[in-house]
JSON list of C-alpha atoms in Angstrom, two decimals:
[
{"chain": "A", "resi": 1, "resn": "MET", "atom": "CA", "xyz": [-123.69, -70.16, -21.12]},
{"chain": "A", "resi": 2, "resn": "ASN", "atom": "CA", "xyz": [-124.56, -73.80, -21.40]},
{"chain": "A", "resi": 3, "resn": "ALA", "atom": "CA", "xyz": [-127.52, -75.14, -19.38]},
{"chain": "A", "resi": 4, "resn": "ASN", "atom": "CA", "xyz": [-125.46, -77.80, -17.59]},
{"chain": "A", "resi": 5, "resn": "LEU", "atom": "CA", "xyz": [-122.98, -75.20, -16.38]},
{"chain": "A", "resi": 6, "resn": "LYS", "atom": "CA", "xyz": [-125.82, -73.02, -15.04]},
{"chain": "A", "resi": 7, "resn": "SER", "atom": "CA", "xyz": [-127.17, -75.87, -12.91]},
{"chain": "A", "resi": 8, "resn": "GLU", "atom": "CA", "xyz": [-123.69, -76.52, -11.45]},
{"chain": "A", "resi": 9, "resn": "ILE", "atom": "CA", "xyz": [-123.12, -72.95, -10.24]},
{"chain": "A", "resi": 10, "resn": "LYS", "atom": "CA", "xyz": [-123.77, -72.76, -6.50]},
{"chain": "A", "resi": 11, "resn": "ASP", "atom": "CA", "xyz": [-121.91, -69.55, -5.65]},
{"chain": "A", "resi": 12, "resn": "ILE", "atom": "CA", "xyz": [-122.07, -66.23, -7.50]},
{"chain": "A", "resi": 13, "resn": "ARG", "atom": "CA", "xyz": [-119.42, -63.70, -6.59]},
{"chain": "A", "resi": 14, "resn": "GLY", "atom": "CA", "xyz": [-119.13, -59.99, -7.11]},
{"chain": "A", "resi": 15, "resn": "THR", "atom": "CA", "xyz": [-118.06, -56.91, -5.19]},
{"chain": "A", "resi": 16, "resn": "THR", "atom": "CA", "xyz": [-119.70, -56.22, -1.84]},
{"chain": "A", "resi": 17, "resn": "ALA", "atom": "CA", "xyz": [-121.05, -52.71, -2.24]},
{"chain": "A", "resi": 18, "resn": "SER", "atom": "CA", "xyz": [-123.14, -52.62, 0.95]},
{"chain": "A", "resi": 19, "resn": "TYR", "atom": "CA", "xyz": [-122.67, -55.03, 3.85]},
{"chain": "A", "resi": 20, "resn": "GLY", "atom": "CA", "xyz": [-125.28, -57.36, 5.25]},
{"chain": "A", "resi": 21, "resn": "ASN", "atom": "CA", "xyz": [-126.61, -60.88, 5.13]},
{"chain": "A", "resi": 22, "resn": "VAL", "atom": "CA", "xyz": [-130.13, -61.77, 4.07]},
{"chain": "A", "resi": 23, "resn": "THR", "atom": "CA", "xyz": [-132.02, -64.70, 2.57]},
{"chain": "A", "resi": 24, "resn": "GLY", "atom": "CA", "xyz": [-134.94, -64.21, 0.22]},
{"chain": "A", "resi": 25, "resn": "LYS", "atom": "CA", "xyz": [-136.59, -65.04, -3.08]},
{"chain": "A", "resi": 26, "resn": "VAL", "atom": "CA", "xyz": [-135.07, -63.78, -6.33]},
{"chain": "A", "resi": 27, "resn": "ARG", "atom": "CA", "xyz": [-136.98, -61.43, -8.60]},
{"chain": "A", "resi": 28, "resn": "ILE", "atom": "CA", "xyz": [-135.22, -60.58, -11.87]},
{"chain": "A", "resi": 29, "resn": "ILE", "atom": "CA", "xyz": [-136.24, -57.14, -13.08]},
{"chain": "A", "resi": 30, "resn": "LEU", "atom": "CA", "xyz": [-135.07, -55.80, -16.43]},
{"chain": "A", "resi": 31, "resn": "ASN", "atom": "CA", "xyz": [-137.79, -53.14, -16.82]},
{"chain": "A", "resi": 32, "resn": "PRO", "atom": "CA", "xyz": [-138.83, -51.48, -13.55]},
{"chain": "A", "resi": 33, "resn": "SER", "atom": "CA", "xyz": [-141.86, -49.68, -15.01]},
{"chain": "A", "resi": 34, "resn": "SER", "atom": "CA", "xyz": [-143.73, -52.95, -15.67]},
{"chain": "A", "resi": 35, "resn": "ALA", "atom": "CA", "xyz": [-142.34, -54.95, -12.75]},
{"chain": "A", "resi": 36, "resn": "LYS", "atom": "CA", "xyz": [-144.29, -56.90, -10.17]},
{"chain": "A", "resi": 37, "resn": "PHE", "atom": "CA", "xyz": [-142.09, -56.81, -7.08]},
{"chain": "A", "resi": 38, "resn": "GLU", "atom": "CA", "xyz": [-142.99, -57.80, -3.52]},
{"chain": "A", "resi": 39, "resn": "LYS", "atom": "CA", "xyz": [-141.52, -56.43, -0.31]},
{"chain": "A", "resi": 40, "resn": "GLY", "atom": "CA", "xyz": [-138.64, -58.60, 0.91]},
{"chain": "A", "resi": 41, "resn": "GLU", "atom": "CA", "xyz": [-137.62, -60.03, -2.45]},
{"chain": "A", "resi": 42, "resn": "ILE", "atom": "CA", "xyz": [-134.03, -59.95, -3.73]},
{"chain": "A", "resi": 43, "resn": "LEU", "atom": "CA", "xyz": [-133.80, -57.52, -6.66]},
{"chain": "A", "resi": 44, "resn": "VAL", "atom": "CA", "xyz": [-131.59, -58.97, -9.42]},
{"chain": "A", "resi": 45, "resn": "THR", "atom": "CA", "xyz": [-130.86, -56.82, -12.48]},
{"chain": "A", "resi": 46, "resn": "SER", "atom": "CA", "xyz": [-128.11, -55.90, -14.90]},
{"chain": "A", "resi": 47, "resn": "MET", "atom": "CA", "xyz": [-127.73, -52.52, -13.17]},
{"chain": "A", "resi": 48, "resn": "THR", "atom": "CA", "xyz": [-129.96, -49.97, -11.46]},
{"chain": "A", "resi": 49, "resn": "ARG", "atom": "CA", "xyz": [-130.98, -46.44, -12.42]},
{"chain": "A", "resi": 50, "resn": "PRO", "atom": "CA", "xyz": [-133.10, -43.86, -10.57]},
{"chain": "A", "resi": 51, "resn": "ASP", "atom": "CA", "xyz": [-136.31, -45.50, -11.86]},
{"chain": "A", "resi": 52, "resn": "TYR", "atom": "CA", "xyz": [-135.40, -48.62, -9.80]},
{"chain": "A", "resi": 53, "resn": "VAL", "atom": "CA", "xyz": [-135.51, -46.74, -6.47]},
{"chain": "A", "resi": 54, "resn": "PRO", "atom": "CA", "xyz": [-139.18, -47.57, -5.66]},
{"chain": "A", "resi": 55, "resn": "LEU", "atom": "CA", "xyz": [-138.33, -51.27, -6.07]},
{"chain": "A", "resi": 56, "resn": "MET", "atom": "CA", "xyz": [-135.11, -50.90, -4.09]},
{"chain": "A", "resi": 57, "resn": "LYS", "atom": "CA", "xyz": [-137.12, -49.48, -1.17]},
{"chain": "A", "resi": 58, "resn": "LYS", "atom": "CA", "xyz": [-139.06, -52.79, -1.03]},
{"chain": "A", "resi": 59, "resn": "ALA", "atom": "CA", "xyz": [-136.05, -55.06, -1.62]},
{"chain": "A", "resi": 60, "resn": "ALA", "atom": "CA", "xyz": [-134.30, -57.15, 1.02]},
{"chain": "A", "resi": 61, "resn": "ALA", "atom": "CA", "xyz": [-131.08, -56.96, -1.04]},
{"chain": "A", "resi": 62, "resn": "VAL", "atom": "CA", "xyz": [-129.82, -56.08, -4.52]},
{"chain": "A", "resi": 63, "resn": "ILE", "atom": "CA", "xyz": [-127.60, -58.09, -6.88]},
{"chain": "A", "resi": 64, "resn": "THR", "atom": "CA", "xyz": [-126.36, -56.66, -10.20]},
{"chain": "A", "resi": 65, "resn": "ASP", "atom": "CA", "xyz": [-124.40, -57.99, -13.17]},
{"chain": "A", "resi": 66, "resn": "GLU", "atom": "CA", "xyz": [-122.53, -54.72, -13.62]},
{"chain": "A", "resi": 67, "resn": "GLY", "atom": "CA", "xyz": [-121.17, -51.88, -11.51]},
{"chain": "A", "resi": 68, "resn": "GLY", "atom": "CA", "xyz": [-118.69, -51.18, -8.78]},
{"chain": "A", "resi": 69, "resn": "ILE", "atom": "CA", "xyz": [-118.59, -49.55, -5.37]},
{"chain": "A", "resi": 70, "resn": "THR", "atom": "CA", "xyz": [-119.57, -46.14, -6.78]},
{"chain": "A", "resi": 71, "resn": "SER", "atom": "CA", "xyz": [-122.41, -47.43, -8.99]},
{"chain": "A", "resi": 72, "resn": "HIS", "atom": "CA", "xyz": [-126.02, -46.32, -8.53]},
{"chain": "A", "resi": 73, "resn": "ALA", "atom": "CA", "xyz": [-126.97, -49.64, -6.87]},
{"chain": "A", "resi": 74, "resn": "ALA", "atom": "CA", "xyz": [-124.05, -49.40, -4.43]},
{"chain": "A", "resi": 75, "resn": "VAL", "atom": "CA", "xyz": [-124.76, -45.81, -3.36]},
{"chain": "A", "resi": 76, "resn": "ILE", "atom": "CA", "xyz": [-128.52, -46.28, -2.94]},
{"chain": "A", "resi": 77, "resn": "CYS", "atom": "CA", "xyz": [-128.12, -49.58, -1.08]},
{"chain": "A", "resi": 78, "resn": "ARG", "atom": "CA", "xyz": [-125.69, -48.00, 1.38]},
{"chain": "A", "resi": 79, "resn": "GLU", "atom": "CA", "xyz": [-128.20, -45.18, 1.90]},
{"chain": "A", "resi": 80, "resn": "PHE", "atom": "CA", "xyz": [-131.02, -47.67, 2.52]},
{"chain": "A", "resi": 81, "resn": "LYS", "atom": "CA", "xyz": [-128.75, -50.06, 4.49]},
{"chain": "A", "resi": 82, "resn": "LEU", "atom": "CA", "xyz": [-129.51, -52.95, 2.10]},
{"chain": "A", "resi": 83, "resn": "PRO", "atom": "CA", "xyz": [-127.04, -55.74, 1.36]},
{"chain": "A", "resi": 84, "resn": "CYS", "atom": "CA", "xyz": [-125.75, -55.30, -2.18]},
{"chain": "A", "resi": 85, "resn": "ILE", "atom": "CA", "xyz": [-123.47, -57.31, -4.45]},
{"chain": "A", "resi": 86, "resn": "VAL", "atom": "CA", "xyz": [-122.46, -55.66, -7.75]},
{"chain": "A", "resi": 87, "resn": "GLY", "atom": "CA", "xyz": [-120.43, -56.76, -10.75]},
{"chain": "A", "resi": 88, "resn": "THR", "atom": "CA", "xyz": [-121.37, -60.46, -10.69]},
{"chain": "A", "resi": 89, "resn": "LYS", "atom": "CA", "xyz": [-121.43, -60.59, -14.51]},
{"chain": "A", "resi": 90, "resn": "ILE", "atom": "CA", "xyz": [-123.84, -63.60, -14.46]},
{"chain": "A", "resi": 91, "resn": "ALA", "atom": "CA", "xyz": [-126.58, -63.11, -11.84]},
{"chain": "A", "resi": 92, "resn": "THR", "atom": "CA", "xyz": [-129.40, -62.40, -14.32]},
{"chain": "A", "resi": 93, "resn": "LYS", "atom": "CA", "xyz": [-128.38, -65.44, -16.40]},
{"chain": "A", "resi": 94, "resn": "VAL", "atom": "CA", "xyz": [-127.94, -67.97, -13.58]},
{"chain": "A", "resi": 95, "resn": "LEU", "atom": "CA", "xyz": [-130.58, -66.98, -11.03]},
{"chain": "A", "resi": 96, "resn": "LYS", "atom": "CA", "xyz": [-134.29, -67.55, -11.70]},
{"chain": "A", "resi": 97, "resn": "ASP", "atom": "CA", "xyz": [-137.42, -65.89, -10.29]},
{"chain": "A", "resi": 98, "resn": "GLY", "atom": "CA", "xyz": [-138.51, -67.53, -7.06]},
{"chain": "A", "resi": 99, "resn": "MET", "atom": "CA", "xyz": [-135.14, -69.12, -6.21]},
{"chain": "A", "resi": 100, "resn": "LEU", "atom": "CA", "xyz": [-134.26, -68.87, -2.54]},
{"chain": "A", "resi": 101, "resn": "VAL", "atom": "CA", "xyz": [-130.80, -67.29, -2.20]},
{"chain": "A", "resi": 102, "resn": "GLU", "atom": "CA", "xyz": [-128.55, -65.96, 0.53]},
{"chain": "A", "resi": 103, "resn": "VAL", "atom": "CA", "xyz": [-126.88, -62.61, -0.09]},
{"chain": "A", "resi": 104, "resn": "ASN", "atom": "CA", "xyz": [-123.75, -62.56, 2.05]},
{"chain": "A", "resi": 105, "resn": "GLY", "atom": "CA", "xyz": [-122.08, -59.20, 1.70]}
]
């Protein structure tokens, strides 16, 4: 994806997997075992697995590149009542650590 196109993207869409609306700072996590993640951040990743659950417990919301309404992220977020958008395809490429975003699911 070209750098100019990234800066023009203002709206990332995916499938709402768990409803809610929250604003917070992005934290992109590709390896949960070495991650520094603060309570209230927005967890952005390609997709979650069971080893992401400790981070998901601290998250204000979750955004993934992959997955659908039965994915791990979707099920866990519904359990924890966290807003969750899955299947964006581009979130980890467009969003940057520290960006302030609104998750509107």
